[in-house]
Every structure is written in structure tokens, then in C-alpha cells.
Amino acid sequence: LSPLSFQSLLFLGLVAAVCLGLNLLFLIVYLICLCCCKRDQDPETKRSHSCCVTWMAVTAGLICCAAVGIGFYGNSETNDGVFQLLYALDHANQTLTGIDSLVASTTLQMQGGLEQHLARLNELLASRGDYVQTLKFTQQLAGSIALQLQGLPAWRGVSAELTELSGQVAYVEYYRWLAYLLFFILVLTVCLLACLGLAKHSRCLLVMMLCCGLLMLVLSWASMAVDTAAAVGTSDFCVAPDEFVMNQTDDEISAEVVHYYLYCDQSLSSPFQQALTVFQRSLTTMQIQIQGLMQYALPLFPTAEVQEGGAGIPIPPSAPQSGLSPLLPQKDLLGVQQLLNSSETSLHQLTALLDCRGLHKDYLDGLIGICYDGVEGLLYLGLFSLLAAAAFSTVICAAPRAWQQLAGRCRDYDDMDEEDPFNPQARRIATHRPPRGQLRSFCSYSSSLGSQSSLHPPAQTVSNAPVSEYMNQAVLFGGNPRYENVPLIGRGSPPPTYSPSMRATYLAVTDERVRHRGDFPA
């Protein structure tokens, strides 16, 4: 990275850190204001606060689900772009490796196998000076081909660098993809934990929700910084990729060759055109020379046969005898011809591989993968981090209100009268207490001797008995006073639900009625 690019990435990291600080400062101020404000005991206000917590939880859940969906899409797009880049790098690496392999094999044929065949032919045709000159000329052409091949750029170093780069990119991409996948799962888990904490009214889950929310908030902003820095760094590369490639290959490959492959301008000639032209012309001349030797030198050997298509073509006995060696040169001539045919095939393959269109296509595919799909995926991942930070900020804001509601419910539950017959806790206590002996029942009840038709409602009376006695009487009727046929209010019974202050008021009103009406028999 250039110093300017490094400063840009450092600036983006500082911006993300400042955003995290501002977010935490906002949450701290919110919590302080929530703790300092007076607790309103108005039921309508409590109900509105409860609805506020519910809607905050629903909003946080929806934002979290949307963030995870966007994150999955961005992670997939980034992975596709990186793998497209890796495919282009591997294909380009195969092309460069093929060029080096063809150059090495052709050079070995020109300097190894061809020279051996020509040396034996020199021994066989040593008595004929014109044939010896032809063989020397052929050997010079083979040396010229080897020299032209050595002048081609050696891609071995570039191929090794591409292999190392491809391995590093694949390694980093695998763990990046896996880390984001685990991050998505963690986000969903924390969101589910928050929903359970709010639904179960569990203090333990609320504390865990608050701690995990703070942790996920920090991780979200850190992910935002990494995604933004990666997107900006990749965009800087995509703005001027040619300069980056030229700087990386300046020490091994000439600027002309790099320019040829980067732009692939058909109006410009290939930097390998001269070498390939010399290769082709030398090869054609060598084939002509070997054909001439096979046509004029073999008839000097009366027992020689030329193998063509698997059938022997005998030389006529009337061929002139020159007293040459009885060794047959057709084997070496056929060997030279096969080497030249193989070299011609290698020439065509080498011409196709050195053409700019193949490597230029790989270059464009890599750029499209990293600069379009990759950058798009990083931007979506940045959006995911931003939405996740908003969702967990909402969760953190909802946790204190949920805690206040839970504490209020606990206080209201403790403030309930234990002698209230409509209190579920009092009912559970009454079922475990034995009935008091001095209490009188309004009617006799027997499940085995009597029937419900024999039960008659008692006369309407006004009783100033304590509420505890009324509760025990209600227990005798099955624990539910609502099963009585006499109206509760008309007979001076306590209201269905009341607080201790309401009970005191009720007793005062009852005493007032007793004083006005007089005493009635129980």
C-alpha cells in the first residue's frame, strides 16, 4: 500500500472508532436520564412504557433479521468475487506454466536430440561435402531457434508469485467467510436471547442480554471498520490496476510485455512476433533441408528403405554405388524429421499461449470478480454491521425499561394482601391450611349423601366477620367465591380485588352500615 492509501485506511478506522464512542456516549446519557427521571405510578403511563418496550424489542428483532439477511448476501457476493479472482489467477498461472514448459521442451529438442542425430549423419555422410554443409546449416538453424527461445521472457518467477498469491488469498477468504458466518449465528443467538429475556421477565437473561448487546455493539462497529477499509482499499486498486501490476512485475518482465498483456491492443505488434517468425522460418528451412537429404542421400545406400506409413519402400538396385558406409542413415533422418514435426506443433501451441487475448481475459475476469462482486459484497457487509449496531443499541435501550417493569411487578406482587381470596398466592396458602373449627358453613355439603338440588342459598345477611373468615368460607365452597348464587356486593362481601387501603375503606363502610341497621343474627 502507498502511504496515501495507508493514511486513508487509518482515517477510516479512526472514524469507526469515533462512531463507536459516540454510540456508547449516547447509550450512557440515555441510561442516566432513565435512572434520574421520576418513576410514574400512573397505570396508563406504565402501560405505555410496557408498549414501548415491546415495540423496541420488535423493532430490534426485525432490524436484526434484516441485517443478517443482508450480511448473508454480502458474504456470498464477496466469496463469489474472490473465487472468480482465484480462478483467473489459476488459469493465468497454467498459461504461464505452459509457456515455460513448451520453451524448455523445444529448447531441449533443438540442443539435445537434434544435435545427436546430426552428429551421426555427419559421420555417415562425411565423404560428401555438400551433404555435410547441409547438415551444418541445419545445426546452425537449430542453434538459432534455441537462441530465440531463450530470448522469450521467463515466466517462472511470475508463476511462483501467482501461486503464492492465490494460496494466501484462498486462505484469508476461507477464514473470513467462516468468521462472518459465525458472526451471523452469534447475532441471531443474542437476538433470540434478548427476546427470551423480555418474554420470560428473567433478570438473569436481561443481564446476559445487556452484556452480550454491548459486546455485539463493539464487534459490529469493528466489523464496520474492517469492511469499509477493505472496500476502500480494493476500490483504490480498481481505480488504477495497471499501475499496480506494472510495479509488481517491473523487476522480472519488461514494461513492453506487461503493456501488451494489460491492454491487448490489436493495432500494436506482439513483442514476441520477431522471435516466433524466426522460429517458424528456421523450422521451415530445416524441414526443406532434411527432405532434400532424404531425397538425394538415401539412394546412395542400396539396402536403405524409407519407412512411410508402416510400409517399406525399397531403393532400386540400379541406384549408384559410391562406396559409402553400409550403415543406414534413414533412421537418423526420420528421427530429425519427427523432432521437427514436434517442434512445429510446439510452435503453434506457443503462439496461441503467447497471444494477449488469453491472459488479458484472465486479467479482466479477476478485475470483475474483485472490483464488482467483491466490493459490492463488502458494502453489503458494511450495511449489515451498521444495522446490527442499530439493533443492539435498541436492545440495550430496552433492557433498563424492562428491568424497571420487572422490579415494579415484584413490588406490586409483594404489596398484595395475603388474605385476599382473589389473590392466587392466598388461594395456594389457603388450600394448605386446615379450616378453622369455629367457622360456620352457610349450608351443609355432602358429596355422598346429598345432591345439589338440596342445597339452598342462605338468607341475605350483613356480616362484619373478618375477611380471613370470609376467605376460609370461600375455601369450603371449593375455593372460588364466584360459584355462589348470591351477589357479592348486595350481601356486603368484599370486592373481587382490593388493596390494603381499599380493604380498610370497605371495613369502615361496613361498620357504618352496622351502626345504622343494627345487629342481625348470624
Coordinates of C-alpha atoms in Angstrom, one line a residue:
L1 CA 0.0 0.0 0.0
S2 CA 1.1 3.5 -0.7
P3 CA 1.5 6.0 2.2
L4 CA -1.6 7.8 1.0
S5 CA -3.7 4.6 0.9
F6 CA -2.4 3.6 4.3
Q7 CA -3.4 7.0 5.7
S8 CA -6.9 6.7 4.2
L9 CA -7.4 3.3 5.8
L10 CA -6.2 4.6 9.1
F11 CA -8.6 7.5 8.9
L12 CA -11.5 5.2 8.2
G13 CA -10.5 3.1 11.2
L14 CA -10.5 6.3 13.4
V15 CA -13.9 7.3 12.0
A16 CA -15.4 3.9 13.0
A17 CA -13.8 4.3 16.5
V18 CA -15.3 7.7 16.9
C19 CA -18.7 6.4 15.8
L20 CA -18.4 3.7 18.4
G21 CA -17.6 6.2 21.1
L22 CA -20.5 8.4 20.1
N23 CA -22.8 5.4 20.2
L24 CA -21.6 4.4 23.7
L25 CA -21.9 8.0 24.9
F26 CA -25.5 8.2 23.6
L27 CA -26.3 5.0 25.5
I28 CA -24.7 6.2 28.7
V29 CA -26.6 9.5 28.5
Y30 CA -29.9 7.6 27.9
L31 CA -29.3 5.3 30.8
I32 CA -28.5 8.3 33.1
C33 CA -31.6 10.1 32.1
L34 CA -33.7 7.0 32.6
C35 CA -32.3 6.4 36.1
C36 CA -32.7 10.1 37.1
C37 CA -36.3 10.6 36.0
K38 CA -39.1 10.0 38.4
R39 CA -40.9 6.8 38.3
D40 CA -44.5 7.5 37.4
Q41 CA -47.0 5.3 39.2
D42 CA -49.8 6.1 36.8
P43 CA -51.2 2.8 35.3
E44 CA -51.6 4.4 31.9
T45 CA -48.0 5.5 31.9
K46 CA -46.9 2.0 32.9
R47 CA -48.9 0.6 30.1
S48 CA -47.4 3.0 27.6
H49 CA -43.9 2.1 28.9
S50 CA -44.7 -1.6 28.5
C51 CA -45.8 -1.0 24.9
C52 CA -42.7 1.0 24.3
V53 CA -40.5 -1.9 25.5
T54 CA -42.5 -4.3 23.3
W55 CA -42.2 -2.2 20.2
M56 CA -38.5 -1.6 20.9
A57 CA -38.0 -5.4 21.1
V58 CA -40.0 -6.0 17.9
T59 CA -38.0 -3.3 16.1
A60 CA -34.7 -4.7 17.2
G61 CA -35.7 -8.2 16.1
L62 CA -36.8 -7.0 12.7
I63 CA -33.6 -4.9 12.2
C64 CA -31.5 -7.9 13.4
C65 CA -33.2 -10.3 10.9
A66 CA -32.8 -7.8 8.1
A67 CA -29.2 -7.2 8.9
V68 CA -28.4 -11.0 9.0
G69 CA -30.1 -11.4 5.6
I70 CA -28.1 -8.6 4.1
G71 CA -25.0 -9.9 5.7
F72 CA -25.5 -13.4 4.2
Y73 CA -26.0 -11.9 0.7
G74 CA -22.9 -9.7 1.1
N75 CA -20.8 -12.5 2.4
S76 CA -21.9 -14.7 -0.6
E77 CA -21.1 -11.9 -3.1
T78 CA -17.7 -11.3 -1.6
N79 CA -16.9 -15.0 -1.7
D80 CA -18.0 -15.3 -5.3
G81 CA -15.9 -12.3 -6.3
V82 CA -12.8 -13.7 -4.5
F83 CA -13.2 -17.2 -6.1
Q84 CA -13.6 -15.6 -9.5
L85 CA -10.3 -13.9 -8.9
L86 CA -8.7 -17.1 -7.7
Y87 CA -10.0 -18.9 -10.9
A88 CA -8.5 -16.2 -13.1
L89 CA -5.2 -16.4 -11.2
D90 CA -5.1 -20.2 -11.6
H91 CA -5.9 -20.1 -15.3
A92 CA -3.2 -17.4 -15.9
N93 CA -0.8 -19.5 -13.9
Q94 CA -1.5 -22.5 -16.0
T95 CA -0.9 -20.4 -19.2
L96 CA 2.4 -19.1 -17.9
T97 CA 3.5 -22.6 -16.8
G98 CA 2.5 -24.0 -20.2
I99 CA 4.7 -21.4 -22.0
D100 CA 7.7 -22.2 -19.8
S101 CA 7.1 -25.9 -20.4
L102 CA 6.9 -25.6 -24.2
V103 CA 10.0 -23.3 -24.3
A104 CA 12.0 -25.7 -22.2
S105 CA 11.0 -28.9 -24.1
T106 CA 11.6 -27.3 -27.5
T107 CA 15.0 -26.0 -26.5
L108 CA 15.9 -29.4 -25.2
Q109 CA 14.9 -31.0 -28.5
M110 CA 16.9 -28.4 -30.5
Q111 CA 20.0 -28.7 -28.3
G112 CA 19.8 -32.4 -27.4
G113 CA 18.1 -34.9 -29.6
L114 CA 18.6 -32.9 -32.9
E115 CA 22.3 -32.5 -32.4
Q116 CA 22.8 -36.2 -31.7
H117 CA 21.0 -37.1 -35.0
L118 CA 23.0 -34.5 -36.9
A119 CA 26.3 -35.7 -35.4
R120 CA 25.7 -39.3 -36.6
L121 CA 24.6 -38.1 -40.1
N122 CA 27.9 -36.1 -40.3
E123 CA 29.8 -39.4 -39.7
L124 CA 27.7 -41.2 -42.3
L125 CA 27.9 -38.5 -45.0
A126 CA 31.5 -37.4 -44.2
S127 CA 32.6 -38.3 -47.8
R128 CA 30.1 -35.9 -49.4
G129 CA 31.0 -32.3 -48.7
D130 CA 27.7 -30.8 -49.9
Y131 CA 25.7 -33.0 -47.6
V132 CA 28.0 -32.1 -44.7
Q133 CA 27.4 -28.4 -45.4
T134 CA 23.7 -29.0 -45.4
L135 CA 23.9 -30.7 -42.0
K136 CA 26.0 -27.8 -40.6
F137 CA 23.5 -25.3 -41.9
T138 CA 20.7 -27.3 -40.2
Q139 CA 22.6 -27.3 -37.0
Q140 CA 23.0 -23.5 -37.2
L141 CA 19.3 -23.1 -37.7
A142 CA 18.7 -25.3 -34.6
G143 CA 21.0 -23.1 -32.6
S144 CA 19.2 -20.0 -33.9
I145 CA 15.9 -21.5 -32.7
A146 CA 17.3 -22.2 -29.3
L147 CA 18.6 -18.7 -29.1
Q148 CA 15.3 -17.2 -30.0
L149 CA 13.5 -19.3 -27.4
Q150 CA 15.9 -18.2 -24.7
G151 CA 15.1 -14.6 -25.6
L152 CA 11.5 -15.1 -24.6
P153 CA 10.6 -13.9 -21.1
A154 CA 10.9 -16.5 -18.4
W155 CA 7.6 -16.7 -16.5
R156 CA 8.9 -19.0 -13.8
G157 CA 9.2 -16.2 -11.2
V158 CA 5.8 -14.7 -12.1
S159 CA 4.2 -18.1 -11.9
A160 CA 5.6 -18.8 -8.5
E161 CA 4.4 -15.4 -7.3
L162 CA 0.9 -16.1 -8.6
T163 CA 0.8 -19.4 -6.9
E164 CA 1.8 -17.9 -3.6
L165 CA -0.7 -15.1 -4.0
S166 CA -3.5 -17.5 -4.9
G167 CA -2.8 -19.6 -1.8
Q168 CA -2.7 -16.6 0.5
V169 CA -6.0 -15.2 -0.9
A170 CA -7.7 -18.6 -0.6
Y171 CA -6.5 -19.0 3.0
V172 CA -7.7 -15.5 4.0
E173 CA -11.0 -15.8 2.2
Y174 CA -11.8 -19.1 3.8
Y175 CA -11.4 -17.8 7.4
R176 CA -13.1 -14.5 6.5
W177 CA -16.1 -16.3 5.2
L178 CA -16.2 -18.7 8.2
A179 CA -15.7 -15.8 10.7
Y180 CA -18.7 -13.9 9.2
L181 CA -20.8 -17.0 9.2
L182 CA -20.1 -17.5 12.9
F183 CA -20.8 -13.8 13.5
F184 CA -24.2 -14.1 11.9
I185 CA -25.0 -17.1 14.1
L186 CA -23.9 -15.1 17.1
V187 CA -26.1 -12.1 16.2
L188 CA -29.1 -14.4 15.8
T189 CA -28.4 -16.1 19.1
V190 CA -28.1 -12.8 21.0
C191 CA -31.3 -11.6 19.4
L192 CA -33.1 -14.7 20.5
L193 CA -31.6 -14.3 24.0
A194 CA -33.0 -10.8 24.1
C195 CA -36.4 -11.9 23.1
L196 CA -36.4 -14.7 25.7
G197 CA -35.3 -12.2 28.4
L198 CA -38.1 -9.8 27.6
A199 CA -40.7 -12.6 27.3
K200 CA -39.7 -14.6 30.4
H201 CA -39.1 -11.5 32.6
S202 CA -35.9 -13.1 33.8
R203 CA -33.4 -10.9 35.4
C204 CA -30.5 -13.3 34.6
L205 CA -31.5 -13.2 30.9
L206 CA -31.8 -9.5 31.0
V207 CA -28.3 -9.1 32.4
M208 CA -26.9 -11.5 29.8
M209 CA -28.8 -9.6 27.1
L210 CA -27.2 -6.3 28.2
C211 CA -23.7 -7.7 28.4
C212 CA -24.0 -9.6 25.0
G213 CA -25.6 -6.5 23.5
L214 CA -22.6 -4.3 24.5
L215 CA -20.2 -6.9 23.1
M216 CA -22.0 -7.3 19.9
L217 CA -22.2 -3.5 19.6
V218 CA -18.4 -3.3 19.8
L219 CA -18.0 -6.2 17.3
S220 CA -20.4 -4.6 14.9
W221 CA -18.5 -1.3 14.8
A222 CA -15.2 -3.2 14.4
S223 CA -16.7 -5.2 11.5
M224 CA -17.9 -1.9 10.0
A225 CA -14.3 -0.5 10.2
V226 CA -12.8 -3.6 8.6
D227 CA -15.4 -3.8 5.8
T228 CA -15.1 -0.1 5.0
A229 CA -11.3 -0.2 5.0
A230 CA -11.3 -3.3 2.7
A231 CA -13.8 -1.8 0.3
V232 CA -11.9 1.5 0.1
G233 CA -8.5 -0.3 -0.3
T234 CA -10.0 -2.6 -3.1
S235 CA -11.5 0.4 -4.8
D236 CA -8.1 2.2 -4.8
F237 CA -6.7 -0.9 -6.6
C238 CA -9.6 -1.0 -9.0
V239 CA -9.1 2.7 -10.0
A240 CA -5.6 2.1 -11.3
P241 CA -4.9 -1.7 -11.5
D242 CA -2.5 -1.3 -14.4
E243 CA 0.0 0.7 -12.4
F244 CA -0.2 -1.8 -9.6
V245 CA 0.6 -4.7 -11.9
M246 CA 3.4 -2.9 -13.6
N247 CA 5.0 -2.0 -10.3
Q248 CA 4.8 -5.6 -9.1
T249 CA 6.3 -7.1 -12.3
D250 CA 8.8 -4.4 -13.1
D251 CA 11.8 -6.4 -11.9
E252 CA 11.1 -9.6 -13.9
I253 CA 9.1 -8.6 -17.0
S254 CA 9.7 -5.7 -19.3
A255 CA 7.2 -2.9 -19.5
E256 CA 6.5 -3.6 -23.1
V257 CA 5.4 -7.1 -22.4
V258 CA 3.2 -6.1 -19.4
H259 CA 1.6 -3.3 -21.5
Y260 CA 0.9 -5.8 -24.3
Y261 CA -1.0 -8.1 -21.9
L262 CA -2.8 -5.4 -19.9
Y263 CA -4.2 -3.6 -22.9
C264 CA -4.1 -6.2 -25.6
D265 CA -4.2 -3.6 -28.4
Q266 CA -4.5 -5.4 -31.7
S267 CA -3.1 -2.4 -33.5
L268 CA 0.3 -3.0 -31.8
S269 CA 2.5 -5.8 -32.8
S270 CA 3.4 -8.6 -30.4
P271 CA 6.7 -8.3 -28.7
F272 CA 7.2 -12.0 -29.4
Q273 CA 6.5 -11.6 -33.1
Q274 CA 10.1 -11.5 -34.3
A275 CA 11.1 -14.5 -32.2
L276 CA 8.2 -16.6 -33.4
T277 CA 8.8 -15.5 -37.0
V278 CA 12.5 -16.6 -36.9
F279 CA 11.4 -19.8 -35.2
Q280 CA 8.9 -20.6 -38.0
R281 CA 11.3 -19.7 -40.8
S282 CA 14.2 -21.6 -39.4
L283 CA 12.0 -24.6 -38.8
T284 CA 10.6 -24.5 -42.4
T285 CA 14.2 -24.2 -43.8
M286 CA 15.3 -27.2 -41.7
Q287 CA 12.4 -29.3 -42.9
I288 CA 13.3 -28.5 -46.5
Q289 CA 16.9 -29.4 -45.9
I290 CA 16.0 -32.7 -44.3
Q291 CA 13.6 -33.5 -47.2
G292 CA 16.5 -32.9 -49.7
L293 CA 18.8 -35.2 -47.8
M294 CA 16.2 -37.9 -47.7
Q295 CA 15.6 -37.5 -51.4
Y296 CA 19.3 -37.4 -52.6
A297 CA 21.3 -39.1 -49.9
L298 CA 19.3 -42.3 -49.3
P299 CA 19.7 -43.6 -52.9
L300 CA 23.4 -43.8 -52.2
F301 CA 22.7 -46.7 -49.9
P302 CA 21.3 -49.7 -51.9
T303 CA 20.0 -51.5 -48.9
A304 CA 18.2 -48.5 -47.4
E305 CA 14.5 -48.3 -47.0
V306 CA 12.3 -45.3 -46.1
Q307 CA 9.6 -46.2 -43.6
E308 CA 6.4 -44.4 -44.6
G309 CA 3.0 -45.4 -43.3
G310 CA 4.4 -48.6 -41.9
A311 CA 5.4 -50.0 -45.3
G312 CA 8.9 -50.3 -46.6
I313 CA 9.8 -48.6 -49.9
P314 CA 12.8 -50.4 -51.3
I315 CA 15.5 -48.5 -53.1
P316 CA 16.0 -49.8 -56.7
P317 CA 19.2 -51.9 -57.2
S318 CA 20.2 -49.7 -60.0
A319 CA 21.0 -46.9 -57.6
P320 CA 24.6 -45.7 -57.9
Q321 CA 27.1 -47.1 -55.5
S322 CA 29.5 -44.6 -54.1
G323 CA 31.5 -46.8 -51.7
L324 CA 29.8 -45.1 -48.7
S325 CA 29.5 -46.8 -45.3
P326 CA 27.0 -49.6 -45.3
L327 CA 25.3 -48.0 -42.1
L328 CA 21.9 -46.8 -43.0
P329 CA 21.2 -43.1 -42.3
Q330 CA 17.4 -43.2 -42.8
K331 CA 16.9 -43.8 -39.0
D332 CA 18.6 -40.6 -38.1
L333 CA 16.9 -38.7 -40.9
L334 CA 13.5 -39.9 -39.8
G335 CA 14.4 -39.0 -36.2
V336 CA 15.3 -35.5 -37.3
Q337 CA 12.0 -35.2 -39.2
Q338 CA 10.0 -36.3 -36.2
L339 CA 11.7 -33.8 -34.0
L340 CA 11.0 -31.0 -36.5
N341 CA 7.3 -32.0 -36.7
S342 CA 7.1 -32.0 -32.9
S343 CA 8.8 -28.6 -32.8
E344 CA 6.2 -27.3 -35.3
T345 CA 3.4 -28.4 -33.1
S346 CA 5.0 -26.7 -30.1
L347 CA 5.4 -23.6 -32.2
H348 CA 1.7 -23.4 -32.9
Q349 CA 0.8 -24.0 -29.2
L350 CA 3.4 -21.4 -28.1
T351 CA 1.9 -18.9 -30.5
A352 CA -1.5 -19.4 -29.1
L353 CA -0.4 -19.2 -25.5
L354 CA 1.7 -16.1 -26.0
D355 CA -1.3 -14.3 -27.6
C356 CA -2.6 -11.5 -25.4
R357 CA -6.2 -12.4 -25.6
G358 CA -6.0 -15.4 -23.2
L359 CA -4.1 -13.6 -20.4
H360 CA -6.0 -10.4 -20.9
K361 CA -9.3 -12.2 -20.4
D362 CA -8.0 -13.7 -17.2
Y363 CA -6.9 -10.2 -16.1
L364 CA -10.4 -8.8 -16.8
D365 CA -12.1 -11.7 -15.1
G366 CA -10.1 -11.2 -12.0
L367 CA -10.8 -7.4 -12.0
I368 CA -14.5 -8.0 -12.5
G369 CA -14.6 -10.5 -9.6
I370 CA -12.7 -8.4 -7.1
C371 CA -13.9 -4.9 -8.2
Y372 CA -17.5 -5.6 -8.8
D373 CA -18.7 -8.6 -6.8
G374 CA -16.1 -8.3 -4.1
V375 CA -16.6 -4.5 -3.5
E376 CA -20.4 -4.9 -3.7
G377 CA -20.3 -7.7 -1.1
L378 CA -18.1 -5.6 1.2
L379 CA -20.5 -2.7 1.0
Y380 CA -23.4 -5.0 1.9
L381 CA -21.3 -6.4 4.8
G382 CA -20.8 -2.8 6.0
L383 CA -24.5 -2.2 5.8
F384 CA -25.0 -5.3 7.9
S385 CA -22.7 -4.1 10.5
L386 CA -24.4 -0.7 10.7
L387 CA -27.9 -2.3 11.0
A388 CA -26.6 -4.8 13.7
A389 CA -25.2 -1.8 15.7
A390 CA -28.6 -0.1 15.5
A391 CA -30.4 -3.3 16.5
F392 CA -28.2 -3.9 19.6
S393 CA -28.4 -0.2 20.5
T394 CA -32.1 -0.6 20.6
V395 CA -31.8 -3.8 22.7
I396 CA -29.6 -2.0 25.2
C397 CA -32.1 0.8 25.4
A398 CA -34.9 -1.6 26.0
A399 CA -33.1 -3.6 28.8
P400 CA -33.3 -0.9 31.5
R401 CA -37.0 -0.2 30.9
A402 CA -37.7 -4.0 31.0
W403 CA -35.8 -4.1 34.3
Q404 CA -37.9 -1.3 35.8
Q405 CA -41.1 -3.1 34.8
L406 CA -39.8 -6.3 36.3
A407 CA -38.9 -4.5 39.6
G408 CA -42.3 -2.8 39.6
R409 CA -44.1 -6.1 39.2
C410 CA -42.2 -7.6 42.0
R411 CA -43.1 -4.7 44.3
D412 CA -46.8 -4.9 43.3
Y413 CA -46.7 -8.6 43.9
D414 CA -45.2 -8.2 47.4
D415 CA -47.8 -5.4 48.2
M416 CA -50.8 -7.7 47.7
D417 CA -52.7 -8.8 50.7
E418 CA -52.2 -12.4 51.7
E419 CA -55.8 -12.6 53.0
D420 CA -57.3 -11.6 49.7
P421 CA -59.4 -14.5 48.4
F422 CA -58.9 -13.4 44.8
N423 CA -55.1 -13.4 45.2
P424 CA -53.7 -16.6 43.6
Q425 CA -51.0 -16.8 46.3
A426 CA -53.6 -16.6 49.1
R427 CA -55.5 -19.4 47.4
R428 CA -52.4 -21.6 47.4
I429 CA -51.8 -20.8 51.1
A430 CA -55.5 -21.4 52.0
T431 CA -55.5 -24.8 50.3
H432 CA -52.6 -25.9 52.5
R433 CA -54.2 -24.5 55.8
P434 CA -56.7 -26.6 57.7
P435 CA -60.2 -25.0 58.1
R436 CA -60.8 -23.3 61.4
G437 CA -63.2 -25.2 63.7
Q438 CA -65.2 -22.2 64.8
L439 CA -66.3 -21.2 61.4
R440 CA -69.9 -21.9 60.4
S441 CA -70.9 -23.0 57.0
F442 CA -73.8 -21.4 55.1
C443 CA -75.1 -24.9 54.2
S444 CA -74.3 -28.5 54.6
Y445 CA -72.5 -30.1 51.8
S446 CA -72.0 -33.9 51.3
S447 CA -70.8 -35.4 48.1
S448 CA -72.1 -38.9 49.0
L449 CA -75.4 -38.4 50.7
G450 CA -76.9 -35.2 49.4
S451 CA -77.4 -33.7 46.0
Q452 CA -77.0 -30.2 44.6
S453 CA -80.8 -29.8 44.4
S454 CA -80.9 -30.0 48.2
L455 CA -78.6 -27.0 48.6
H456 CA -80.5 -23.7 49.3
P457 CA -78.9 -20.4 49.2
P458 CA -78.8 -18.8 52.7
A459 CA -80.8 -15.7 53.6
Q460 CA -79.2 -12.4 52.7
T461 CA -77.4 -11.2 55.8
V462 CA -74.9 -8.5 56.6
S463 CA -71.8 -9.8 58.3
N464 CA -69.0 -7.9 59.8
A465 CA -66.8 -11.0 60.1
P466 CA -63.2 -10.5 59.2
V467 CA -62.0 -11.0 55.7
S468 CA -60.0 -14.0 56.7
E469 CA -63.1 -15.8 57.9
Y470 CA -64.8 -15.0 54.6
M471 CA -61.8 -16.4 52.7
N472 CA -62.0 -19.6 54.7
Q473 CA -65.7 -19.9 54.0
A474 CA -65.0 -19.4 50.3
V475 CA -62.5 -22.3 50.6
L476 CA -65.2 -24.5 51.9
F477 CA -67.2 -23.8 48.8
G478 CA -64.4 -25.1 46.6
G479 CA -62.0 -22.2 46.7
N480 CA -63.8 -20.0 44.2
P481 CA -66.4 -17.5 45.6
R482 CA -67.7 -16.8 42.1
Y483 CA -69.6 -20.1 42.2
E484 CA -72.1 -18.6 44.8
N485 CA -75.5 -17.6 43.6
V486 CA -75.9 -14.6 45.9
P487 CA -74.5 -11.3 44.6
L488 CA -71.3 -10.3 46.3
I489 CA -72.0 -6.6 46.6
G490 CA -75.6 -6.9 47.8
R491 CA -74.6 -9.2 50.7
G492 CA -71.8 -7.0 52.0
S493 CA -69.0 -9.2 50.6
P494 CA -65.6 -7.7 49.8
P495 CA -64.9 -6.6 46.2
P496 CA -63.2 -9.1 43.9
T497 CA -59.8 -7.3 44.1
Y498 CA -58.7 -4.7 46.5
S499 CA -55.5 -3.3 48.1
P500 CA -55.0 -2.9 51.8
S501 CA -56.2 0.7 51.7
M502 CA -59.4 -0.4 49.9
R503 CA -59.9 -3.1 52.5
A504 CA -59.7 -0.5 55.3
T505 CA -62.2 1.6 53.5
Y506 CA -64.5 -1.4 53.0
L507 CA -64.4 -2.3 56.7
A508 CA -65.2 1.4 57.6
V509 CA -68.2 1.4 55.3
T510 CA -69.4 -1.9 56.7
D511 CA -69.1 -0.7 60.3
E512 CA -71.1 2.4 59.3
R513 CA -73.9 0.2 57.9
V514 CA -74.0 -1.9 61.0
R515 CA -74.4 1.1 63.2
H516 CA -77.4 2.3 61.1
R517 CA -79.1 -1.0 60.7
G518 CA -78.4 -2.6 64.0
D519 CA -77.2 -6.1 64.7
F520 CA -78.5 -9.0 62.7
P521 CA -78.2 -12.6 63.8
A522 CA -75.6 -14.6 62.1

